C-alpha positions as a printed NumPy array, in Angstrom:
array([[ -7.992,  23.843,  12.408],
       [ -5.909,  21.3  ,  13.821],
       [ -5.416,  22.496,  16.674],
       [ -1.53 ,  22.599,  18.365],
       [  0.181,  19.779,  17.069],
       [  2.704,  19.197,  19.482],
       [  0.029,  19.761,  22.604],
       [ -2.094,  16.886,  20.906],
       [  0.416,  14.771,  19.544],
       [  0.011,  11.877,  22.198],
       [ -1.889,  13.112,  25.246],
       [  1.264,  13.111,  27.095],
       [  3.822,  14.666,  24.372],
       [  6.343,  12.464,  25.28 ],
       [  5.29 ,   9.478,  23.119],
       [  4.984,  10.726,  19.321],
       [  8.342,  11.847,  18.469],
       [  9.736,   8.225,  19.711],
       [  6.882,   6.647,  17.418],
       [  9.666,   4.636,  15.53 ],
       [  7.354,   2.598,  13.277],
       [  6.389,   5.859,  11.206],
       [  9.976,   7.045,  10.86 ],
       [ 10.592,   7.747,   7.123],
       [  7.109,   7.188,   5.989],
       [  6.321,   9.939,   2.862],
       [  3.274,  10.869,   3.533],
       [  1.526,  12.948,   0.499],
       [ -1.177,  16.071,   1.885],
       [ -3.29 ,  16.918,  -0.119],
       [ -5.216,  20.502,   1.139],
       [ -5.947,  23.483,  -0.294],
       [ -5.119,  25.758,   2.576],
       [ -1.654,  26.051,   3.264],
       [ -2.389,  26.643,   7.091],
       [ -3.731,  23.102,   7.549],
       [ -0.231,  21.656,   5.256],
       [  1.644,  23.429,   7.709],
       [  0.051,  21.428,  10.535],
       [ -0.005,  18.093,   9.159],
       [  3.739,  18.828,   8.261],
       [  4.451,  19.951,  11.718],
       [  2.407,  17.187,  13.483],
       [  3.802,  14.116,  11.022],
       [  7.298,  15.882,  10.969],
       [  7.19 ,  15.002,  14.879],
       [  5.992,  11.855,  14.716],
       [  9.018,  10.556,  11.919],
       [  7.419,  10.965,   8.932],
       [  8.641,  12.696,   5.484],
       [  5.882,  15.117,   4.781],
       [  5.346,  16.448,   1.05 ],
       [  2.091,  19.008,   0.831],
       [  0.417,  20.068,  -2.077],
       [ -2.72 ,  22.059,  -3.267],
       [ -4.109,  19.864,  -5.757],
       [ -3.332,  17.003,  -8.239],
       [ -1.088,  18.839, -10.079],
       [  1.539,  20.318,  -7.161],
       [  1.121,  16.705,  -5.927],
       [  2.545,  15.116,  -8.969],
       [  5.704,  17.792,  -8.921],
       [  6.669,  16.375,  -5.034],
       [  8.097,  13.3  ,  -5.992],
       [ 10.779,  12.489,  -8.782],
       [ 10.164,  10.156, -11.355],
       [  9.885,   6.837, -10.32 ],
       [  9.748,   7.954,  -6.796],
       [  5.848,   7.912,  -4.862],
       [  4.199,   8.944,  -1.598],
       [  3.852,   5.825,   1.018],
       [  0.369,   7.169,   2.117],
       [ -1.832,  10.07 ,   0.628],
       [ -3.538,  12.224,   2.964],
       [ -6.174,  14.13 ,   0.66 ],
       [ -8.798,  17.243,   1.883],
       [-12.01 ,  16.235,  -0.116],
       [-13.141,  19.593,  -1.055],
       [ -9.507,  20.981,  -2.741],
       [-10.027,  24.818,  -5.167],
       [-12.238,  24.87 ,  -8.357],
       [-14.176,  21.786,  -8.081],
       [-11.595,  19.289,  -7.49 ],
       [-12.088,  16.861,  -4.638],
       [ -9.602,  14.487,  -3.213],
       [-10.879,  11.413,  -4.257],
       [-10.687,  11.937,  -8.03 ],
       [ -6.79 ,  13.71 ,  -6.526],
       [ -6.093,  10.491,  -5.173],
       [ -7.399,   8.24 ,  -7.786],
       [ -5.504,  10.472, -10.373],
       [ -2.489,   9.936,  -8.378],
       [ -2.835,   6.07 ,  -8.443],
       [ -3.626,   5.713, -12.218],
       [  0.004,   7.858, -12.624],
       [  1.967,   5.817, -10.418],
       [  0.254,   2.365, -11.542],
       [  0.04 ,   1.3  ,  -8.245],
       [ -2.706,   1.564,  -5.221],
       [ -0.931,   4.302,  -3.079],
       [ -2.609,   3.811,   0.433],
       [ -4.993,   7.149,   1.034],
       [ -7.118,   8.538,   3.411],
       [ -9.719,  10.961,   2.918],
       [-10.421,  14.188,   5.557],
       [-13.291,  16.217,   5.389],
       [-16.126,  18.002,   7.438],
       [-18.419,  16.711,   5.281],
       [-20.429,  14.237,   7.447],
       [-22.692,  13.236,   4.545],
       [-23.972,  10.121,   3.761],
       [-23.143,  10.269,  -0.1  ],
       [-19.558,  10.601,   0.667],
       [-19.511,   7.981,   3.363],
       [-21.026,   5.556,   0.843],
       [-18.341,   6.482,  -1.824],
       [-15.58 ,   6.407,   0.079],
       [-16.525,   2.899,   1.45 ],
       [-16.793,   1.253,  -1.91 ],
       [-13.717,   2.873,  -2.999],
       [-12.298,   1.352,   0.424],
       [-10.878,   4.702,   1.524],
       [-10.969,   5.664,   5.12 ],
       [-12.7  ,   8.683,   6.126],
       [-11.569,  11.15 ,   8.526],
       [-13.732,  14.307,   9.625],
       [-12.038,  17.891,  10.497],
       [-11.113,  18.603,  12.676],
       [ -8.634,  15.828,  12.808],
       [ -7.823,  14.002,  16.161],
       [ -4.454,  13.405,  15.965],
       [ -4.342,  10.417,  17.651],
       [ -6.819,   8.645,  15.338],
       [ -4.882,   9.826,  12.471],
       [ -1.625,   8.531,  14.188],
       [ -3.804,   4.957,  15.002],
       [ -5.438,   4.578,  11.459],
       [ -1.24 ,   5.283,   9.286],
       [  0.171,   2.709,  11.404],
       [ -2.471,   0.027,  10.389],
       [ -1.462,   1.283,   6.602],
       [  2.313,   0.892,   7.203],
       [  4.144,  -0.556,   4.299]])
């Protein structure tokens, strides 16, 4: 869980929604419950950003119109029948021909994916997510 997402949106609440430098940014989630793309929607909506949320690869690539793609892709790692995010998010690339920036979430604190992640150079974050470290890590991907 995420946790509230306007009670943790900047320590003080006041700050987020005037966060001007993420205004308009499409961000892409990628999760397989639809309880944590309803927080990531609520908490980005209120920070500026243009939230799309999908289950998988596939309800990803219906979000955005041809020639149209996500600024940032926010992917779960373990998504429903085998799937993880990183093969999502690589997928997702490949289509759009171009290196959309990503970042991975997961509880998995394993080593493995760590390791993976790094050489892909895709940051890691681990559930639950602290919204202000999510906040910190999209603006240093800001197009």
């Amino acid at each position: 869980p995420l946790g509230h997402p306007i009670a943790d949106a900047g320590g003080d609440g006041v700050a987020a929604p005037r966060d001007r430098s993420m205004h308009g940014l499409r961000v892409l989630v990628i999760d397989n419950e639809r309880q944590i793309q309803s927080g990531m929607r609520t908490l980005l909506g209120g920070w500026g950003c243009e939230v799309s949320a999908a289950g998988d690869y596939e309800e990803a690539l219906r979000q955005f119109p041809q020639g149209e793609r996500p600024d940032v892709i926010l992917a779960d790692y373990h998504l429903n029948e085998g799937e993880t995010g990183d093969t999502a998010i690589a997928r997702l690339q490949a289509h759009y021909g171009v290196a959309v920036p990503a970042v991975m979430i997961s509880a998995d604190r394993g080593e493995p994916l760590k390791a993976q992640l790094a050489e892909s150079g895709t940051p890691l974050l681990n559930k639950p997510v602290k919204p202000a470290q999510l906040r910190a890590l999209l603006r240093t991907m800001l197009p």
